[in-house]
GROMACS .gro file of C-alpha atoms in nm:
model
  499
    1MET     CA    1   2.211  -0.743   1.711
    2ARG     CA    2   1.846  -0.830   1.762
    3PHE     CA    3   1.608  -0.913   1.479
    4ASP     CA    4   1.427  -0.579   1.504
    5GLU     CA    5   1.764  -0.403   1.466
    6TYR     CA    6   1.848  -0.622   1.166
    7ARG     CA    7   1.515  -0.546   1.001
    8ALA     CA    8   1.562  -0.173   1.063
    9HIS     CA    9   1.836  -0.162   0.796
   10ASP     CA   10   1.825  -0.207   0.421
   11ALA     CA   11   2.108  -0.388   0.242
   12VAL     CA   12   2.309  -0.067   0.197
   13GLY     CA   13   2.272   0.005   0.567
   14LEU     CA   14   2.383  -0.345   0.669
   15ALA     CA   15   2.684  -0.324   0.440
   16ALA     CA   16   2.781   0.004   0.607
   17LEU     CA   17   2.771  -0.166   0.949
   18VAL     CA   18   2.998  -0.442   0.819
   19GLU     CA   19   3.238  -0.193   0.665
   20ARG     CA   20   3.266  -0.003   0.995
   21GLY     CA   21   3.328  -0.325   1.184
   22GLU     CA   22   3.012  -0.289   1.392
   23ILE     CA   23   2.896  -0.637   1.297
   24HIS     CA   24   3.050  -0.938   1.123
   25PRO     CA   25   2.897  -1.108   0.817
   26THR     CA   26   2.870  -1.435   1.012
   27ASP     CA   27   2.646  -1.263   1.267
   28LEU     CA   28   2.424  -1.120   0.994
   29LEU     CA   29   2.400  -1.461   0.831
   30GLU     CA   30   2.290  -1.625   1.155
   31LEU     CA   31   2.023  -1.360   1.203
   32ALA     CA   32   1.891  -1.429   0.853
   33LEU     CA   33   1.900  -1.806   0.906
   34ASP     CA   34   1.724  -1.777   1.242
   35ARG     CA   35   1.450  -1.562   1.089
   36CYS     CA   36   1.417  -1.808   0.803
   37ALA     CA   37   1.385  -2.103   1.043
   38ALA     CA   38   1.122  -1.919   1.243
   39ILE     CA   39   0.901  -1.792   0.964
   40ASP     CA   40   0.953  -2.009   0.656
   41PRO     CA   41   0.733  -2.293   0.788
   42VAL     CA   42   0.446  -2.042   0.759
   43ILE     CA   43   0.527  -1.867   0.430
   44ASN     CA   44   0.720  -2.141   0.241
   45ALA     CA   45   0.948  -1.893   0.063
   46VAL     CA   46   1.277  -2.086   0.049
   47SER     CA   47   1.317  -2.386  -0.180
   48LEU     CA   48   1.682  -2.462  -0.106
   49LEU     CA   49   1.913  -2.372   0.183
   50MET     CA   50   2.287  -2.345   0.118
   51GLU     CA   51   2.401  -2.295   0.478
   52ARG     CA   52   2.741  -2.464   0.453
   53ALA     CA   53   2.856  -2.263   0.151
   54ALA     CA   54   2.716  -1.943   0.303
   55ARG     CA   55   2.892  -1.992   0.636
   56GLN     CA   56   3.221  -2.055   0.461
   57ARG     CA   57   3.176  -1.743   0.253
   58ALA     CA   58   3.071  -1.525   0.546
   59ALA     CA   59   3.378  -1.630   0.743
   60GLY     CA   60   3.622  -1.534   0.468
   61PRO     CA   61   3.732  -1.196   0.339
   62LEU     CA   62   3.459  -1.015   0.145
   63ALA     CA   63   3.469  -0.703  -0.068
   64GLY     CA   64   3.220  -0.505  -0.271
   65PRO     CA   65   2.942  -0.252  -0.224
   66LEU     CA   66   2.720  -0.498  -0.035
   67ALA     CA   67   2.989  -0.705   0.137
   68GLY     CA   68   2.855  -0.929   0.410
   69VAL     CA   69   2.484  -0.882   0.343
   70PRO     CA   70   2.273  -1.203   0.352
   71PHE     CA   71   2.097  -1.270   0.021
   72LEU     CA   72   1.862  -1.514  -0.147
   73ILE     CA   73   1.844  -1.587  -0.520
   74LYS     CA   74   1.547  -1.703  -0.724
   75ASP     CA   75   1.530  -2.073  -0.805
   76LEU     CA   76   1.484  -1.994  -1.175
   77GLY     CA   77   1.762  -1.890  -1.411
   78GLN     CA   78   1.988  -1.770  -1.128
   79ASP     CA   79   2.240  -2.052  -1.131
   80TYR     CA   80   2.484  -2.115  -0.847
   81ALA     CA   81   2.757  -2.362  -0.945
   82GLY     CA   82   2.734  -2.695  -0.765
   83TYR     CA   83   2.368  -2.656  -0.673
   84PRO     CA   84   2.051  -2.734  -0.869
   85THR     CA   85   1.827  -2.469  -1.021
   86SER     CA   86   1.490  -2.638  -0.996
   87GLY     CA   87   1.282  -2.384  -1.186
   88GLY     CA   88   1.000  -2.479  -0.948
   89THR     CA   89   1.006  -2.841  -1.071
   90GLY     CA   90   1.073  -3.175  -0.905
   91PRO     CA   91   1.298  -3.334  -1.170
   92LEU     CA   92   1.546  -3.044  -1.187
   93ARG     CA   93   1.602  -3.050  -0.809
   94LYS     CA   94   1.840  -3.338  -0.874
   95VAL     CA   95   2.052  -3.167  -1.143
   96ALA     CA   96   2.342  -2.951  -1.023
   97VAL     CA   97   2.455  -2.672  -1.255
   98GLU     CA   98   2.818  -2.636  -1.355
   99ARG     CA   99   2.871  -2.260  -1.347
  100HIS     CA  100   2.732  -1.942  -1.203
  101SER     CA  101   2.496  -1.736  -1.412
  102MET     CA  102   2.627  -1.385  -1.477
  103VAL     CA  103   2.387  -1.217  -1.233
  104VAL     CA  104   2.488  -1.457  -0.955
  105GLN     CA  105   2.856  -1.394  -1.025
  106ARG     CA  106   2.793  -1.019  -1.007
  107TRP     CA  107   2.612  -1.058  -0.675
  108LEU     CA  108   2.905  -1.259  -0.543
  109ASP     CA  109   3.149  -0.998  -0.672
  110ALA     CA  110   2.944  -0.738  -0.482
  111GLY     CA  111   3.017  -0.927  -0.159
  112LEU     CA  112   2.671  -1.068  -0.094
  113VAL     CA  113   2.639  -1.388   0.112
  114ILE     CA  114   2.399  -1.615  -0.077
  115PHE     CA  115   2.248  -1.873   0.156
  116GLY     CA  116   1.954  -2.011  -0.038
  117LYS     CA  117   1.708  -2.008  -0.325
  118THR     CA  118   1.349  -1.891  -0.326
  119THR     CA  119   1.035  -2.062  -0.450
  120THR     CA  120   0.890  -1.985  -0.791
  121SER     CA  121   0.603  -2.102  -1.005
  122GLU     CA  122   0.709  -2.384  -1.238
  123PHE     CA  123   0.928  -2.226  -1.509
  124GLY     CA  124   0.797  -1.888  -1.391
  125SER     CA  125   0.474  -1.935  -1.583
  126LYS     CA  126   0.214  -1.818  -1.330
  127ALA     CA  127   0.141  -1.508  -1.122
  128VAL     CA  128   0.113  -1.726  -0.812
  129VAL     CA  129   0.360  -1.973  -0.658
  130GLU     CA  130   0.165  -2.296  -0.615
  131THR     CA  131   0.346  -2.603  -0.747
  132ARG     CA  132   0.326  -2.980  -0.720
  133THR     CA  133   0.682  -2.994  -0.586
  134PHE     CA  134   0.699  -2.707  -0.338
  135GLY     CA  135   0.336  -2.641  -0.248
  136SER     CA  136   0.204  -2.289  -0.192
  137THR     CA  137   0.408  -1.985  -0.098
  138ARG     CA  138   0.213  -1.744   0.123
  139ASN     CA  139   0.194  -1.369   0.163
  140PRO     CA  140   0.335  -1.246   0.498
  141TRP     CA  141   0.068  -0.973   0.508
  142ASP     CA  142  -0.207  -1.237   0.490
  143PRO     CA  143  -0.099  -1.603   0.473
  144THR     CA  144  -0.429  -1.699   0.312
  145ARG     CA  145  -0.322  -1.497   0.006
  146THR     CA  146  -0.049  -1.534  -0.255
  147PRO     CA  147   0.262  -1.314  -0.260
  148GLY     CA  148   0.231  -1.319  -0.639
  149GLY     CA  149   0.458  -1.481  -0.891
  150SER     CA  150   0.671  -1.588  -1.029
  151SER     CA  151   0.922  -1.429  -0.788
  152GLY     CA  152   0.680  -1.489  -0.502
  153GLY     CA  153   0.931  -1.665  -0.278
  154SER     CA  154   1.172  -1.374  -0.297
  155ALA     CA  155   0.899  -1.121  -0.224
  156ALA     CA  156   0.767  -1.323   0.070
  157ALA     CA  157   1.117  -1.361   0.214
  158VAL     CA  158   1.187  -0.987   0.193
  159ALA     CA  159   0.848  -0.884   0.328
  160ALA     CA  160   0.888  -1.126   0.621
  161GLY     CA  161   1.229  -0.981   0.709
  162ILE     CA  162   1.451  -1.277   0.621
  163VAL     CA  163   1.658  -1.054   0.391
  164PRO     CA  164   1.626  -0.686   0.295
  165VAL     CA  165   1.648  -0.758  -0.079
  166ALA     CA  166   1.637  -1.074  -0.289
  167GLY     CA  167   1.694  -1.191  -0.645
  168ALA     CA  168   1.398  -1.189  -0.883
  169SER     CA  169   1.325  -1.192  -1.255
  170ASP     CA  170   1.052  -1.062  -1.480
  171GLY     CA  171   0.924  -1.202  -1.810
  172GLY     CA  172   0.563  -1.087  -1.785
  173GLY     CA  173   0.548  -0.903  -1.453
  174SER     CA  174   0.728  -1.141  -1.218
  175ILE     CA  175   0.917  -0.866  -1.032
  176ARG     CA  176   0.638  -0.610  -1.024
  177ILE     CA  177   0.349  -0.845  -0.939
  178PRO     CA  178   0.508  -0.991  -0.622
  179ALA     CA  179   0.632  -0.646  -0.518
  180ALA     CA  180   0.276  -0.513  -0.549
  181CYS     CA  181   0.138  -0.804  -0.344
  182THR     CA  182   0.385  -0.767  -0.057
  183GLY     CA  183   0.448  -0.395  -0.007
  184LEU     CA  184   0.788  -0.390  -0.177
  185PHE     CA  185   0.956  -0.188  -0.449
  186GLY     CA  186   1.020  -0.371  -0.776
  187LEU     CA  187   1.194  -0.233  -1.084
  188LYS     CA  188   1.205  -0.421  -1.415
  189ALA     CA  189   1.494  -0.288  -1.621
  190GLY     CA  190   1.459  -0.225  -1.993
  191ARG     CA  191   1.557  -0.477  -2.257
  192GLY     CA  192   1.925  -0.571  -2.260
  193LEU     CA  193   2.038  -0.351  -1.970
  194ILE     CA  194   2.101  -0.657  -1.751
  195SER     CA  195   2.270  -0.947  -1.927
  196SER     CA  196   2.109  -1.292  -1.915
  197GLY     CA  197   2.444  -1.454  -1.995
  198PRO     CA  198   2.622  -1.673  -2.032
  199LEU     CA  199   2.347  -1.928  -2.095
  200TYR     CA  200   2.099  -1.693  -2.263
  201GLY     CA  201   2.106  -1.394  -2.493
  202ASP     CA  202   1.760  -1.248  -2.553
  203LEU     CA  203   1.541  -1.486  -2.353
  204LEU     CA  204   1.182  -1.477  -2.484
  205PHE     CA  205   1.281  -1.223  -2.751
  206GLY     CA  206   1.433  -1.004  -2.480
  207ALA     CA  207   1.116  -0.989  -2.267
  208VAL     CA  208   1.286  -1.148  -1.965
  209THR     CA  209   1.525  -0.970  -1.731
  210ASP     CA  210   1.677  -1.039  -1.391
  211GLY     CA  211   1.654  -0.797  -1.101
  212VAL     CA  212   1.548  -0.776  -0.737
  213VAL     CA  213   1.260  -0.704  -0.505
  214ALA     CA  214   1.353  -0.471  -0.219
  215ARG     CA  215   1.222  -0.274   0.076
  216SER     CA  216   1.410   0.041  -0.022
  217VAL     CA  217   1.455   0.225  -0.348
  218ARG     CA  218   1.826   0.278  -0.285
  219ASP     CA  219   1.882  -0.099  -0.256
  220SER     CA  220   1.725  -0.142  -0.600
  221ALA     CA  221   1.935   0.143  -0.739
  222VAL     CA  222   2.258  -0.006  -0.604
  223MET     CA  223   2.156  -0.346  -0.736
  224LEU     CA  224   2.099  -0.197  -1.080
  225ASP     CA  225   2.453  -0.056  -1.071
  226ILE     CA  226   2.580  -0.403  -0.983
  227LEU     CA  227   2.379  -0.590  -1.246
  228SER     CA  228   2.390  -0.350  -1.540
  229GLN     CA  229   2.762  -0.366  -1.612
  230PRO     CA  230   2.823  -0.421  -1.986
  231ASP     CA  231   2.864  -0.778  -2.106
  232PRO     CA  232   3.087  -0.819  -2.415
  233GLY     CA  233   2.897  -1.134  -2.507
  234ALA     CA  234   2.551  -0.975  -2.496
  235PRO     CA  235   2.348  -0.955  -2.819
  236TYR     CA  236   2.376  -0.575  -2.848
  237PRO     CA  237   2.508  -0.275  -2.653
  238VAL     CA  238   2.264  -0.074  -2.439
  239ALA     CA  239   2.311   0.288  -2.343
  240ARG     CA  240   2.368   0.360  -1.975
  241PRO     CA  241   2.360   0.690  -1.786
  242ASP     CA  242   2.686   0.873  -1.726
  243ARG     CA  243   2.639   0.849  -1.349
  244PRO     CA  244   2.552   0.566  -1.109
  245TYR     CA  245   2.188   0.473  -1.065
  246ARG     CA  246   2.245   0.515  -0.693
  247ASP     CA  247   2.270   0.892  -0.750
  248ALA     CA  248   1.908   0.898  -0.866
  249VAL     CA  249   1.787   0.839  -0.512
  250ALA     CA  250   1.926   1.173  -0.397
  251GLU     CA  251   1.821   1.373  -0.703
  252PRO     CA  252   1.453   1.476  -0.730
  253PRO     CA  253   1.293   1.428  -1.071
  254ARG     CA  254   1.190   1.714  -1.293
  255ARG     CA  255   0.820   1.791  -1.299
  256LEU     CA  256   0.663   1.514  -1.503
  257ARG     CA  257   0.359   1.471  -1.723
  258ILE     CA  258   0.202   1.136  -1.639
  259GLY     CA  259  -0.088   0.965  -1.814
  260TYR     CA  260  -0.290   0.716  -1.615
  261THR     CA  261  -0.551   0.451  -1.682
  262CYS     CA  262  -0.735   0.196  -1.469
  263GLU     CA  263  -0.893   0.010  -1.760
  264SER     CA  264  -0.767  -0.340  -1.825
  265PRO     CA  265  -0.608  -0.364  -2.172
  266THR     CA  266  -0.793  -0.693  -2.224
  267GLY     CA  267  -1.130  -0.563  -2.104
  268SER     CA  268  -1.129  -0.788  -1.796
  269PRO     CA  269  -1.271  -0.653  -1.468
  270VAL     CA  270  -1.060  -0.425  -1.247
  271ASP     CA  271  -1.134  -0.433  -0.876
  272ALA     CA  272  -1.243  -0.106  -0.716
  273GLU     CA  273  -0.949  -0.133  -0.476
  274ALA     CA  274  -0.704  -0.128  -0.769
  275VAL     CA  275  -0.879   0.179  -0.907
  276ARG     CA  276  -0.855   0.350  -0.568
  277ALA     CA  277  -0.483   0.270  -0.557
  278VAL     CA  278  -0.420   0.447  -0.889
  279GLU     CA  279  -0.644   0.744  -0.811
  280ASP     CA  280  -0.471   0.785  -0.475
  281ALA     CA  281  -0.129   0.771  -0.646
  282ALA     CA  282  -0.245   1.032  -0.899
  283ARG     CA  283  -0.343   1.270  -0.619
  284LEU     CA  284  -0.010   1.214  -0.448
  285LEU     CA  285   0.177   1.288  -0.770
  286GLU     CA  286  -0.021   1.608  -0.823
  287ASN     CA  287   0.064   1.715  -0.468
  288LEU     CA  288   0.429   1.659  -0.555
  289GLY     CA  289   0.394   1.900  -0.848
  290HIS     CA  290   0.350   1.660  -1.139
  291THR     CA  291   0.082   1.685  -1.407
  292VAL     CA  292  -0.141   1.378  -1.407
  293GLU     CA  293  -0.427   1.315  -1.649
  294PRO     CA  294  -0.624   1.021  -1.792
  295ALA     CA  295  -0.453   0.870  -2.097
  296ALA     CA  296  -0.357   0.532  -2.237
  297PRO     CA  297  -0.152   0.403  -2.531
  298ALA     CA  298  -0.356   0.302  -2.838
  299ILE     CA  299  -0.301  -0.073  -2.816
  300ASP     CA  300  -0.525  -0.370  -2.884
  301GLY     CA  301  -0.468  -0.538  -2.550
  302THR     CA  302  -0.652  -0.858  -2.634
  303ARG     CA  303  -0.445  -0.911  -2.948
  304MET     CA  304  -0.131  -0.828  -2.750
  305ALA     CA  305  -0.217  -1.088  -2.484
  306MET     CA  306  -0.262  -1.352  -2.754
  307ASP     CA  307   0.069  -1.260  -2.915
  308PHE     CA  308   0.240  -1.274  -2.577
  309MET     CA  309   0.097  -1.619  -2.503
  310THR     CA  310   0.199  -1.750  -2.847
  311ALA     CA  311   0.561  -1.674  -2.764
  312TRP     CA  312   0.526  -1.786  -2.402
  313THR     CA  313   0.384  -2.128  -2.491
  314ALA     CA  314   0.656  -2.184  -2.750
  315MET     CA  315   0.914  -2.105  -2.482
  316ALA     CA  316   0.737  -2.342  -2.239
  317ALA     CA  317   0.763  -2.621  -2.495
  318ALA     CA  318   1.136  -2.560  -2.538
  319GLU     CA  319   1.197  -2.539  -2.161
  320LEU     CA  320   1.011  -2.860  -2.091
  321ALA     CA  321   1.202  -3.044  -2.363
  322VAL     CA  322   1.537  -2.932  -2.222
  323ALA     CA  323   1.433  -3.014  -1.865
  324CYS     CA  324   1.330  -3.366  -1.966
  325GLU     CA  325   1.656  -3.415  -2.155
  326VAL     CA  326   1.887  -3.306  -1.872
  327SER     CA  327   1.691  -3.476  -1.592
  328GLY     CA  328   1.577  -3.790  -1.771
  329ALA     CA  329   1.224  -3.719  -1.650
  330SER     CA  330   0.896  -3.772  -1.829
  331PRO     CA  331   0.677  -3.469  -1.907
  332THR     CA  332   0.417  -3.620  -1.673
  333GLU     CA  333   0.644  -3.543  -1.376
  334PHE     CA  334   0.585  -3.170  -1.426
  335ASP     CA  335   0.280  -2.965  -1.330
  336ILE     CA  336  -0.022  -3.023  -1.551
  337ASP     CA  337  -0.029  -2.650  -1.632
  338THR     CA  338   0.325  -2.677  -1.768
  339GLN     CA  339   0.233  -2.981  -1.974
  340VAL     CA  340  -0.063  -2.798  -2.127
  341LEU     CA  341   0.134  -2.482  -2.207
  342ALA     CA  342   0.409  -2.692  -2.366
  343ALA     CA  343   0.159  -2.892  -2.571
  344VAL     CA  344   0.004  -2.573  -2.704
  345GLY     CA  345   0.351  -2.434  -2.773
  346ARG     CA  346   0.452  -2.741  -2.973
  347ALA     CA  347   0.147  -2.683  -3.192
  348VAL     CA  348   0.255  -2.326  -3.274
  349THR     CA  349   0.400  -2.317  -3.625
  350GLY     CA  350   0.708  -2.121  -3.720
  351PRO     CA  351   0.510  -1.870  -3.927
  352GLU     CA  352   0.260  -1.822  -3.642
  353LEU     CA  353   0.539  -1.751  -3.395
  354MET     CA  354   0.714  -1.508  -3.627
  355ALA     CA  355   0.389  -1.327  -3.706
  356ALA     CA  356   0.307  -1.289  -3.336
  357HIS     CA  357   0.654  -1.159  -3.263
  358ALA     CA  358   0.637  -0.919  -3.557
  359ARG     CA  359   0.327  -0.762  -3.402
  360TRP     CA  360   0.527  -0.683  -3.088
  361ASN     CA  361   0.668  -0.396  -3.293
  362THR     CA  362   0.316  -0.253  -3.327
  363TYR     CA  363   0.277  -0.236  -2.949
  364THR     CA  364   0.625  -0.090  -2.908
  365ARG     CA  365   0.551   0.187  -3.157
  366ALA     CA  366   0.218   0.265  -2.991
  367LEU     CA  367   0.379   0.294  -2.648
  368ALA     CA  368   0.654   0.512  -2.792
  369ALA     CA  369   0.388   0.742  -2.939
  370PHE     CA  370   0.228   0.765  -2.595
  371HIS     CA  371   0.565   0.862  -2.447
  372ASP     CA  372   0.597   1.140  -2.702
  373THR     CA  373   0.332   1.317  -2.494
  374TYR     CA  374   0.370   1.165  -2.149
  375ASP     CA  375   0.685   1.097  -1.952
  376LEU     CA  376   0.534   0.795  -1.778
  377LEU     CA  377   0.230   0.568  -1.784
  378LEU     CA  378   0.059   0.496  -1.450
  379THR     CA  379  -0.163   0.187  -1.410
  380PRO     CA  380  -0.255  -0.065  -1.143
  381THR     CA  381   0.010  -0.333  -1.108
  382LEU     CA  382  -0.263  -0.584  -1.028
  383ALA     CA  383  -0.628  -0.576  -1.128
  384THR     CA  384  -0.723  -0.713  -0.788
  385PRO     CA  385  -0.585  -0.745  -0.436
  386PRO     CA  386  -0.357  -1.050  -0.397
  387LEU     CA  387  -0.547  -1.368  -0.481
  388ARG     CA  388  -0.646  -1.623  -0.221
  389ILE     CA  389  -0.431  -1.936  -0.210
  390GLY     CA  390  -0.582  -2.188  -0.450
  391GLN     CA  391  -0.824  -1.935  -0.602
  392HIS     CA  392  -0.712  -2.018  -0.957
  393ARG     CA  393  -0.574  -2.363  -0.892
  394THR     CA  394  -0.610  -2.612  -1.177
  395PRO     CA  395  -0.889  -2.861  -1.097
  396ALA     CA  396  -0.764  -3.199  -0.977
  397LEU     CA  397  -0.973  -3.364  -1.248
  398ALA     CA  398  -0.738  -3.216  -1.508
  399ASP     CA  399  -0.463  -3.454  -1.397
  400THR     CA  400  -0.687  -3.740  -1.506
  401VAL     CA  401  -0.858  -3.597  -1.813
  402LEU     CA  402  -0.573  -3.415  -1.986
  403PRO     CA  403  -0.278  -3.663  -1.998
  404PRO     CA  404  -0.438  -3.881  -2.270
  405LEU     CA  405  -0.489  -3.574  -2.487
  406LEU     CA  406  -0.131  -3.463  -2.424
  407ARG     CA  407   0.004  -3.805  -2.523
  408LEU     CA  408  -0.187  -3.775  -2.850
  409GLY     CA  409  -0.017  -3.443  -2.927
  410ALA     CA  410  -0.346  -3.254  -2.918
  411GLY     CA  411  -0.189  -2.915  -2.855
  412LYS     CA  412  -0.384  -2.735  -3.125
  413LEU     CA  413  -0.706  -2.889  -2.999
  414LEU     CA  414  -0.620  -2.798  -2.639
  415SER     CA  415  -0.562  -2.436  -2.735
  416ARG     CA  416  -0.928  -2.415  -2.831
  417THR     CA  417  -1.068  -2.584  -2.519
  418ASP     CA  418  -1.240  -2.403  -2.233
  419PHE     CA  419  -0.976  -2.544  -2.000
  420TYR     CA  420  -0.688  -2.374  -2.181
  421VAL     CA  421  -0.880  -2.051  -2.225
  422ASP     CA  422  -0.964  -2.053  -1.854
  423LEU     CA  423  -0.601  -2.131  -1.768
  424VAL     CA  424  -0.480  -1.830  -1.964
  425THR     CA  425  -0.755  -1.587  -1.869
  426SER     CA  426  -0.744  -1.675  -1.498
  427ASN     CA  427  -0.369  -1.616  -1.497
  428LEU     CA  428  -0.376  -1.292  -1.699
  429SER     CA  429  -0.705  -1.142  -1.578
  430ALA     CA  430  -0.555  -1.062  -1.238
  431VAL     CA  431  -0.241  -0.916  -1.397
  432PRO     CA  432  -0.329  -0.766  -1.739
  433PHE     CA  433  -0.117  -0.452  -1.700
  434THR     CA  434   0.238  -0.585  -1.673
  435GLN     CA  435   0.308  -0.767  -2.001
  436LEU     CA  436   0.321  -0.445  -2.205
  437ALA     CA  437   0.657  -0.344  -2.058
  438ASN     CA  438   0.804  -0.688  -2.131
  439ILE     CA  439   0.682  -0.701  -2.489
  440THR     CA  440   0.807  -0.349  -2.563
  441GLY     CA  441   1.129  -0.388  -2.363
  442ARG     CA  442   1.057  -0.074  -2.161
  443PRO     CA  443   1.152  -0.025  -1.796
  444ALA     CA  444   0.869  -0.036  -1.542
  445MET     CA  445   0.830  -0.038  -1.166
  446SER     CA  446   0.577  -0.120  -0.898
  447VAL     CA  447   0.569   0.121  -0.604
  448PRO     CA  448   0.396   0.032  -0.272
  449THR     CA  449   0.176   0.339  -0.229
  450HIS     CA  450  -0.146   0.165  -0.122
  451TRP     CA  451  -0.279  -0.082   0.135
  452THR     CA  452  -0.636  -0.211   0.132
  453GLU     CA  453  -0.878  -0.164   0.421
  454THR     CA  454  -0.792  -0.518   0.532
  455GLY     CA  455  -0.422  -0.431   0.547
  456VAL     CA  456  -0.301  -0.602   0.229
  457PRO     CA  457  -0.057  -0.417  -0.003
  458LEU     CA  458  -0.158  -0.323  -0.356
  459GLY     CA  459   0.114  -0.139  -0.550
  460VAL     CA  460   0.083   0.076  -0.860
  461GLN     CA  461   0.286   0.052  -1.180
  462PHE     CA  462   0.480   0.313  -1.377
  463VAL     CA  463   0.606   0.238  -1.729
  464GLY     CA  464   0.873   0.460  -1.883
  465PRO     CA  465   1.027   0.502  -2.227
  466SER     CA  466   1.349   0.332  -2.326
  467GLY     CA  467   1.633   0.427  -2.093
  468ALA     CA  468   1.404   0.568  -1.821
  469GLU     CA  469   1.542   0.359  -1.534
  470TYR     CA  470   1.716   0.663  -1.380
  471LEU     CA  471   1.397   0.870  -1.401
  472LEU     CA  472   1.188   0.591  -1.251
  473LEU     CA  473   1.427   0.560  -0.957
  474GLN     CA  474   1.414   0.937  -0.905
  475LEU     CA  475   1.035   0.933  -0.891
  476ALA     CA  476   1.026   0.624  -0.670
  477ALA     CA  477   1.261   0.790  -0.422
  478GLU     CA  478   1.044   1.102  -0.422
  479ILE     CA  479   0.734   0.892  -0.350
  480GLU     CA  480   0.923   0.695  -0.085
  481THR     CA  481   1.005   1.020   0.096
  482ALA     CA  482   0.651   1.155   0.066
  483ARG     CA  483   0.486   0.831   0.174
  484PRO     CA  484   0.740   0.604   0.348
  485TRP     CA  485   0.680   0.230   0.348
  486PHE     CA  486   1.009   0.087   0.475
  487ASP     CA  487   0.898   0.057   0.837
  488ARG     CA  488   0.561  -0.102   0.758
  489HIS     CA  489   0.579  -0.468   0.853
  490PRO     CA  490   0.326  -0.753   0.833
  491ASP     CA  491   0.185  -0.867   1.165
  492ASN     CA  492  -0.041  -1.150   1.044
  493LEU     CA  493   0.216  -1.429   1.048
  494GLY     CA  494   0.011  -1.685   1.235
  495VAL     CA  495  -0.005  -2.056   1.163
  496VAL     CA  496  -0.227  -2.152   0.869
  497ASP     CA  497  -0.345  -2.487   0.745
  498ALA     CA  498  -0.099  -2.664   0.517
  499ASP     CA  499  -0.191  -2.754   0.160
   0.00000   0.00000   0.00000
């Protein structure tokens, strides 16, 4: 099999070839490794190769719905026993984990051949992947731009053809943002549908979920079937449809009423290209027979962003403390952004955290009221085309100026500085639309319906009510048929200057 033949199949298609005996998993693995060796020096998507374990696995008997398909997992929260999960950091690269996370075990049970881990922003805290340890991960459609974050390595690897689908996770948009940047489909499942076990229960109050980025809707549907099996140890049971998610791909949705908005919930600017992407998607939906009209949930987006960051910084403080404990590292060995977020998080009081979390209910109720009238909410996924590499990079001076303040425990003071405000606003201003689905625990997806005039992808987002994963997959499949994207490939993979 040649590379172009390999890339012409999604994961379901490759698994079918293996099942029919038309190709062996070892041959597929070598194709993936060869593509990785050829292209990863340009895009920097893979943080850890696991070739020996993968070759042993590919050579043995495999079973499951995706048996024999090469696969990459995210280097954050997706633990593979015997290997480190770096979380985008330097210190954790040296610490091997003892057991598989539940999602990794389910991928192995599905027959996938995991051969590496993908780059991520440090602790998944940014919408770009630019770290002290791993450098910058680049967008295959334009290597001067980011593939988004924090699952940017996975998105870059899939878009570049290394694998047809890859592991991702989403705590504030980290599946949908990279999918939108790289011309992929990305579905964030609703709260609790995919277990975070055994290490976590409701990570970040249930805002975080694992998943994938994929080139086809049916790969995402099959992956949701694989990942959404009930977990007896999960915090609470979650209702599931009485049929496989895979069936949604072949079943058109009912005619839907969809409300759309292009206004940033925080009042930050929205690029005209992002507006065009939504307006174009609205016309496409109307042509498909759906009712589409301007509407938005009644939410104070600025207050919501503050309440999200209160919880996020508290989590950053806890993550940094654990990472230092298990690695023996000093906080100064982590990215300065991480140190600042953790310092601010340590200054958050218990009552402040609980009050911020209590207000999440307000946003959930407001979105539910919106869904009383509209089946889905349509927005930009990003407020701008993918950012240039280094566009929002923390100034080098911060590494000199901030450490003394951090050592003094000046988290509360830092939270009021222009530096911290700029750090938060620069990270959220490009992606103000995605956090709502995490806070409310609702399913949401980014669909690659739009490319800019310069040839860069810019997806649009749909947010559904609780339990709407099946409906979202139905609509995504309908859009995929009306405006196919699977065979669109980046052709800008030239050599770029290193960081």
